[in-house]
mmCIF file with all atom_site columns, C-alpha atoms in Angstrom:
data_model
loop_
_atom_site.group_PDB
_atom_site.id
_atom_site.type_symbol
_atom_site.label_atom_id
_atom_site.label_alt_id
_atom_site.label_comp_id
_atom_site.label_asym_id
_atom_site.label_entity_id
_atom_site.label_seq_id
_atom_site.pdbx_PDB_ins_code
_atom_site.Cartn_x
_atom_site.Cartn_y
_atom_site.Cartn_z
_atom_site.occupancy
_atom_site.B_iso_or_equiv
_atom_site.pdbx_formal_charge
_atom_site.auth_seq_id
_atom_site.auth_comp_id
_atom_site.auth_asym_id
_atom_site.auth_atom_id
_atom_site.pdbx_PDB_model_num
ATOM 1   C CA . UNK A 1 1   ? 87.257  113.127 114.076 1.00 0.00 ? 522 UNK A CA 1
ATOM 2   C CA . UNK A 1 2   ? 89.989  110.930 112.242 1.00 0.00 ? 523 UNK A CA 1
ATOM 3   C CA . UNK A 1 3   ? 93.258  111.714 112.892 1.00 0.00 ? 524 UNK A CA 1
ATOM 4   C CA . UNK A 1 4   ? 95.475  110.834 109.884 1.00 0.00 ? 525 UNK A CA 1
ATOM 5   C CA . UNK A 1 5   ? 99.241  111.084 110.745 1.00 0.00 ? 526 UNK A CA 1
ATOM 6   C CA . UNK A 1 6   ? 101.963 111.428 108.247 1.00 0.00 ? 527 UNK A CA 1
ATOM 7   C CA . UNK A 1 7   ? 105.825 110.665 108.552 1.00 0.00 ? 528 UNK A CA 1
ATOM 8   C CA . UNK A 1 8   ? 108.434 111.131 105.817 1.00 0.00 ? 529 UNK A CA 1
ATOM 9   C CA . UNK A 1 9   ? 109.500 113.703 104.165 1.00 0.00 ? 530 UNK A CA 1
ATOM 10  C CA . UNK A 1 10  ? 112.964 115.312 104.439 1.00 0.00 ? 531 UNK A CA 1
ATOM 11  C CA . UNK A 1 11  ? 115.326 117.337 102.251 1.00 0.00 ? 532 UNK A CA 1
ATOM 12  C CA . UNK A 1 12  ? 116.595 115.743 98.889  1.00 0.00 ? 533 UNK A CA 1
ATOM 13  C CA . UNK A 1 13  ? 118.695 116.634 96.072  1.00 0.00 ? 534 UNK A CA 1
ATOM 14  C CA . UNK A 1 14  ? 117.145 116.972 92.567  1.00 0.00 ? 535 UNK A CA 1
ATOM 15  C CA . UNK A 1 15  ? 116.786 113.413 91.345  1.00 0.00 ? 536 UNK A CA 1
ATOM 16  C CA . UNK A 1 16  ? 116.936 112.255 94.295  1.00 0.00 ? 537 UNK A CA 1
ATOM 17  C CA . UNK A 1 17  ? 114.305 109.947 96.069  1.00 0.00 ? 538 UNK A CA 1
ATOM 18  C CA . UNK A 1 18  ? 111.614 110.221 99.679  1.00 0.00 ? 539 UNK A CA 1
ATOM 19  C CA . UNK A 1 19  ? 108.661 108.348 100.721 1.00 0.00 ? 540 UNK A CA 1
ATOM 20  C CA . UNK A 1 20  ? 106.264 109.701 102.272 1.00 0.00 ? 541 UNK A CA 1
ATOM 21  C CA . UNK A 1 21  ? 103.777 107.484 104.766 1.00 0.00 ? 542 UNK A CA 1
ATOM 22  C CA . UNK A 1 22  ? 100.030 107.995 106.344 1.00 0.00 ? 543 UNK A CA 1
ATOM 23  C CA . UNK A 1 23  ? 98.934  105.957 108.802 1.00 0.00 ? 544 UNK A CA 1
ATOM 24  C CA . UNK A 1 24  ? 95.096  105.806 108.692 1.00 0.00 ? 545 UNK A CA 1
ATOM 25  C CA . UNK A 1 25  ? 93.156  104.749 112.155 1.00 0.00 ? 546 UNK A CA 1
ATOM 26  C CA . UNK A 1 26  ? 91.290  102.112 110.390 1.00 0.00 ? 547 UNK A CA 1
ATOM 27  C CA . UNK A 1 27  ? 90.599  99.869  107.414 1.00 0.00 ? 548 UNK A CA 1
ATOM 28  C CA . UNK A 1 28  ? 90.462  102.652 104.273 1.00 0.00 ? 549 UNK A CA 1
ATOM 29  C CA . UNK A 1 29  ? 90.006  99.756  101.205 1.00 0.00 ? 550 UNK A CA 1
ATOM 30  C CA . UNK A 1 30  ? 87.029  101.181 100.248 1.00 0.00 ? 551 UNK A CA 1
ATOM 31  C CA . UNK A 1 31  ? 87.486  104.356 101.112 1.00 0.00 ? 552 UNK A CA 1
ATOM 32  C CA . UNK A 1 32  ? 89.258  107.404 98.171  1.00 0.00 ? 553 UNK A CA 1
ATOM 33  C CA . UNK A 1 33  ? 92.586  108.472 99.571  1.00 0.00 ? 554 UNK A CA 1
ATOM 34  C CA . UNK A 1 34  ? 94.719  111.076 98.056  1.00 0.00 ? 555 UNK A CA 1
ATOM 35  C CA . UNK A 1 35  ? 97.939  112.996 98.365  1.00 0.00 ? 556 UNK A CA 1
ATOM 36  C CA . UNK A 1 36  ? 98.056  116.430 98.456  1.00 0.00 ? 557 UNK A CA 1
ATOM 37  C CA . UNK A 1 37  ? 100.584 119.730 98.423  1.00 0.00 ? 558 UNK A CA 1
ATOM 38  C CA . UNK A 1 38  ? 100.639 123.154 98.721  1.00 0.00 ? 559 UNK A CA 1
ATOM 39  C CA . UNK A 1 39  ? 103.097 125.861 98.304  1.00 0.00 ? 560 UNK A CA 1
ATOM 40  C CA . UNK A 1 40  ? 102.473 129.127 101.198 1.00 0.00 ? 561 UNK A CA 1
ATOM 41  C CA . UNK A 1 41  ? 99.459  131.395 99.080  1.00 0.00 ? 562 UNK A CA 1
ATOM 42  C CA . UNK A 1 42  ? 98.666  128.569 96.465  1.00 0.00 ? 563 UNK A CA 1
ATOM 43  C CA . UNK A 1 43  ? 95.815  126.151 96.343  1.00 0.00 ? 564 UNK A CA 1
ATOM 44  C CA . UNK A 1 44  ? 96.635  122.894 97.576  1.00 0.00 ? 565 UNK A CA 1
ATOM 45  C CA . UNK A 1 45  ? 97.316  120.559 94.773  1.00 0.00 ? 566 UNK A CA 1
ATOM 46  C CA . UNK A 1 46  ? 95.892  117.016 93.812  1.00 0.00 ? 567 UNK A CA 1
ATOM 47  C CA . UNK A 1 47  ? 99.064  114.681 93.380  1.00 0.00 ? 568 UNK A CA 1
ATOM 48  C CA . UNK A 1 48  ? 97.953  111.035 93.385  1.00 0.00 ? 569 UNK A CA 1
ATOM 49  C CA . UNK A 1 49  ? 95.028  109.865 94.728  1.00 0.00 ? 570 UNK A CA 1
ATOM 50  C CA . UNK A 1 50  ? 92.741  106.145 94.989  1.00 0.00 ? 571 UNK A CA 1
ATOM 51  C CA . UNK A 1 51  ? 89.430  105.644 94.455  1.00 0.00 ? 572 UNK A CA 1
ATOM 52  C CA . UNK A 1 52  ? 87.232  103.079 96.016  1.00 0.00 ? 573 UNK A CA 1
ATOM 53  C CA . UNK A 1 53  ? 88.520  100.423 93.907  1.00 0.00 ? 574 UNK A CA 1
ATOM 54  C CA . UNK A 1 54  ? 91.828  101.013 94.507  1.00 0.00 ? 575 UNK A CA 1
ATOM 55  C CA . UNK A 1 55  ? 92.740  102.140 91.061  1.00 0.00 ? 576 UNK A CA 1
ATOM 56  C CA . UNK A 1 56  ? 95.904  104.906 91.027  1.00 0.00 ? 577 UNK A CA 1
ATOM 57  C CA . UNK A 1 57  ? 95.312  108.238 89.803  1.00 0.00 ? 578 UNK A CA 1
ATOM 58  C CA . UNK A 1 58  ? 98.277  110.659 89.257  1.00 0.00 ? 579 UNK A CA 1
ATOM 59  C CA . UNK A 1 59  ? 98.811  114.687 87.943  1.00 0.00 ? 580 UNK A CA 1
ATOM 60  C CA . UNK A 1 60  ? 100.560 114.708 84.883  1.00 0.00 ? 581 UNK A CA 1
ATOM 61  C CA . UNK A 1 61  ? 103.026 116.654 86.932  1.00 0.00 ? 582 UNK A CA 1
ATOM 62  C CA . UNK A 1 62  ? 103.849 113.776 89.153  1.00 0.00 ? 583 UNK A CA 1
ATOM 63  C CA . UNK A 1 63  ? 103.175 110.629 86.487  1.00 0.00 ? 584 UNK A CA 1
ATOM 64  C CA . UNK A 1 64  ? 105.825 108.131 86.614  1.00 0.00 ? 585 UNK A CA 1
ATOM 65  C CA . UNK A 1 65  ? 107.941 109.418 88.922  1.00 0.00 ? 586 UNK A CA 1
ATOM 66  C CA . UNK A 1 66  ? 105.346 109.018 92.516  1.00 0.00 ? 587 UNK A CA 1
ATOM 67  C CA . UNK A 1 67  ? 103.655 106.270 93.097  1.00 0.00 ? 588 UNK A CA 1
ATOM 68  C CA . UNK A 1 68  ? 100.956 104.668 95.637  1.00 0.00 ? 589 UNK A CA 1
ATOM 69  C CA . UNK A 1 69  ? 100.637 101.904 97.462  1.00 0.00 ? 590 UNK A CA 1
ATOM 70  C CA . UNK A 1 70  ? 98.766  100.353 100.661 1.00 0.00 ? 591 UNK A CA 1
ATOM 71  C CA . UNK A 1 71  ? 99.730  98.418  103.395 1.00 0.00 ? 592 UNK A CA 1
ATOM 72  C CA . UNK A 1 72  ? 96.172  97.043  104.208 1.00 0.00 ? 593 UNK A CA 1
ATOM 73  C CA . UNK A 1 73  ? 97.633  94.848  107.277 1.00 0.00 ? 594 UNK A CA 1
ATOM 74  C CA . UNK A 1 74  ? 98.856  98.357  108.809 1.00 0.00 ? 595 UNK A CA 1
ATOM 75  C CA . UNK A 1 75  ? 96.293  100.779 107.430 1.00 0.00 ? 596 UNK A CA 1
ATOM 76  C CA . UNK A 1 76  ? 99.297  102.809 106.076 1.00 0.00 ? 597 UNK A CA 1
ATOM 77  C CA . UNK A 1 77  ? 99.150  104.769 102.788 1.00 0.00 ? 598 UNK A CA 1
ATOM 78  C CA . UNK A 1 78  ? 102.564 105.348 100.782 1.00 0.00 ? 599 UNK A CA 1
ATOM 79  C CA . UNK A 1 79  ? 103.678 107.968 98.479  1.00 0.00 ? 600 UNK A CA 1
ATOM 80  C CA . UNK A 1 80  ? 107.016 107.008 96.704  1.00 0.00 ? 601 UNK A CA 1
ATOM 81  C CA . UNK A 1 81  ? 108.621 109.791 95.266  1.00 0.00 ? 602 UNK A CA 1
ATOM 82  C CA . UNK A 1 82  ? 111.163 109.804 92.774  1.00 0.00 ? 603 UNK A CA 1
ATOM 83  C CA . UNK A 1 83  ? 113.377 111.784 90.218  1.00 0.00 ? 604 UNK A CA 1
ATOM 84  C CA . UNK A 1 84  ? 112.207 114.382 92.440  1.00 0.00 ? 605 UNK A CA 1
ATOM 85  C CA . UNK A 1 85  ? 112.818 118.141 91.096  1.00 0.00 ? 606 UNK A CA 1
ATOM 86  C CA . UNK A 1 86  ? 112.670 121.565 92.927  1.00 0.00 ? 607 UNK A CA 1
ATOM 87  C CA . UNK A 1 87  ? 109.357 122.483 92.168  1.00 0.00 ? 608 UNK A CA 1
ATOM 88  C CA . UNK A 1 88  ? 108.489 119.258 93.888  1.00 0.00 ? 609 UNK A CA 1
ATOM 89  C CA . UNK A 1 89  ? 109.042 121.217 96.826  1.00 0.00 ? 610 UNK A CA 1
ATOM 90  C CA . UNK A 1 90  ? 105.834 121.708 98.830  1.00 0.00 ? 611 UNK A CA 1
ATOM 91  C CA . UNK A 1 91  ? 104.152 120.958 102.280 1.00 0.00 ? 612 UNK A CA 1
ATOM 92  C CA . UNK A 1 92  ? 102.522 117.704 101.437 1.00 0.00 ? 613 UNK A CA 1
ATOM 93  C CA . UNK A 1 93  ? 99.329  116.290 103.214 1.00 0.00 ? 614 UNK A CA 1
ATOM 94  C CA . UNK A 1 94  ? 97.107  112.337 103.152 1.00 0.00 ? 615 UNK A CA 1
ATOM 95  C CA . UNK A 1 95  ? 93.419  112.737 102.864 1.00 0.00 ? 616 UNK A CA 1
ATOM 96  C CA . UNK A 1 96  ? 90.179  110.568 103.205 1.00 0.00 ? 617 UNK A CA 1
ATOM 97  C CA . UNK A 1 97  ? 87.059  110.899 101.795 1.00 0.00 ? 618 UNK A CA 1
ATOM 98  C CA . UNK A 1 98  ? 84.813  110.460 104.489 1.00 0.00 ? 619 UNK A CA 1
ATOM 99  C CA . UNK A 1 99  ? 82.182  108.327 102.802 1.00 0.00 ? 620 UNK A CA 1
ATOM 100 C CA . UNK A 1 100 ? 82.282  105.139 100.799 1.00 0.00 ? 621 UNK A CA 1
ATOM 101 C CA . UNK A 1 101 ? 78.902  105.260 99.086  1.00 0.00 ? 622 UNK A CA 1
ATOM 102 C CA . UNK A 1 102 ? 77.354  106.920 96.595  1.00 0.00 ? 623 UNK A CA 1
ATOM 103 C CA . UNK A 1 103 ? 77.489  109.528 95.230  1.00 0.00 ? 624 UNK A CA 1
ATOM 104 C CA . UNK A 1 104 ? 80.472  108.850 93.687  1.00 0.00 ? 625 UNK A CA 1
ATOM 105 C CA . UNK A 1 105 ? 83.629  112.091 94.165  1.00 0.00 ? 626 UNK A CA 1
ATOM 106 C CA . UNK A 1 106 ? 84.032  114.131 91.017  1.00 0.00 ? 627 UNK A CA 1
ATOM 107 C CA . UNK A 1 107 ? 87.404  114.488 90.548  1.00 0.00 ? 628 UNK A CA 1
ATOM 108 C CA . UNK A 1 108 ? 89.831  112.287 92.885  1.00 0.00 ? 629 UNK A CA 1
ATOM 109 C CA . UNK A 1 109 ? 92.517  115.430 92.804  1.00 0.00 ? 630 UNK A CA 1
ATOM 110 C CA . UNK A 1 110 ? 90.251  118.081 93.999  1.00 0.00 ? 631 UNK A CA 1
ATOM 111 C CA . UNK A 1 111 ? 90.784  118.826 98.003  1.00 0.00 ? 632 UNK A CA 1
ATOM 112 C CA . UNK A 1 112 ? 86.270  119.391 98.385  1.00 0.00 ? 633 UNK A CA 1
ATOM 113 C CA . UNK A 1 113 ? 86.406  115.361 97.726  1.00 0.00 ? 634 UNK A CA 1
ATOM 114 C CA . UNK A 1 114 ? 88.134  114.778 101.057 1.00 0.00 ? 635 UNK A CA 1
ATOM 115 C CA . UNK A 1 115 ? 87.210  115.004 104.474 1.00 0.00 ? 636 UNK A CA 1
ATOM 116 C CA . UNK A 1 116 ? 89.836  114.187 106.909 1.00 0.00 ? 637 UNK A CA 1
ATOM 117 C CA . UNK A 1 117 ? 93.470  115.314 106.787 1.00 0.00 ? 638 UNK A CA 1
ATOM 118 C CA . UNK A 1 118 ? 96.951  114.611 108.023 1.00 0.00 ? 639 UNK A CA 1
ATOM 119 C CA . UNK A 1 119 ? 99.200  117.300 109.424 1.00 0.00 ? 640 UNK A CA 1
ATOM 120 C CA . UNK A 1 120 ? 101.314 117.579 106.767 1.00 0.00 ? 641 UNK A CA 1
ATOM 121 C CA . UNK A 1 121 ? 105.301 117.122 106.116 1.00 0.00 ? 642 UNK A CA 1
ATOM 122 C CA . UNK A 1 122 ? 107.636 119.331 103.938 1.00 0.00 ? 643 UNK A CA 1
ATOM 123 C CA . UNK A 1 123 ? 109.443 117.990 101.054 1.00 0.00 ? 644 UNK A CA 1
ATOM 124 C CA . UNK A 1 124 ? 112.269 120.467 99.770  1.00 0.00 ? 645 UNK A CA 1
ATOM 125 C CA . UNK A 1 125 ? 113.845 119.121 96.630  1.00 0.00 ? 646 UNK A CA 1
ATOM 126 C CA . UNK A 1 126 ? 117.200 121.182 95.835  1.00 0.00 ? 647 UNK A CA 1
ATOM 127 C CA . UNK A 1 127 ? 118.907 121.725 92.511  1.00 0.00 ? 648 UNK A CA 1
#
């Protein structure tokens, strides 16, 4: 089982900024990684996720205000959060697709695509 383990995270004024980090116990290049959140009763949420290629996607919710990025040389997976507002506020969790072959996911936001998880941090965003 892959353990992915999250740090980051915190309490933050409206407009304020957090990043939020996944350490991954391997290489993940090739492999679709994805933040998610969820509020208590709600589905979790698609917020930005990678596919194979590397190639950013992001909910219009979240678009251009997060952003991803990689450390390869660490295996670490950022999410850089800013202008954050109060419905921002959410437990956040990293995923991995499991697989790096075909078939290809359907949609890189949907929580079925992924396979492993990390144990989530909370992100409250006041106003």
């Amino acid at each position: 089982q892959v353990q992915l383990v999250q740090s980051g995270g915190g309490s933050v004024q409206s407009g304020g900024s957090l990043r939020l980090s996944c350490e991954v116990p391997g290489p993940f290049s090739h492999h679709c990684m994805a933040w998610f959140r969820q509020d208590p009763g709600k589905e979790r949420e698609g917020v930005a996720a990678l596919d194979m290629a590397g190639n950013p996607v992001y909910a219009p919710s979240v678009r251009g205000r997060f952003t991803l990025s990689k450390d390869n040389a660490k295996n670490i997976l950022y999410l850089q959060m800013n202008n954050l507002k109060p419905e921002d506020t959410a437990m956040y969790y990293c995923a991995q697709r499991a697989s790096w072959s075909p078939p290809l996911p359907v949609n890189l936001l949907h929580f079925d695509e992924y396979d492993y998880w990390g144990q989530g941090t909370q992100v409250t965003v006041s106003s």
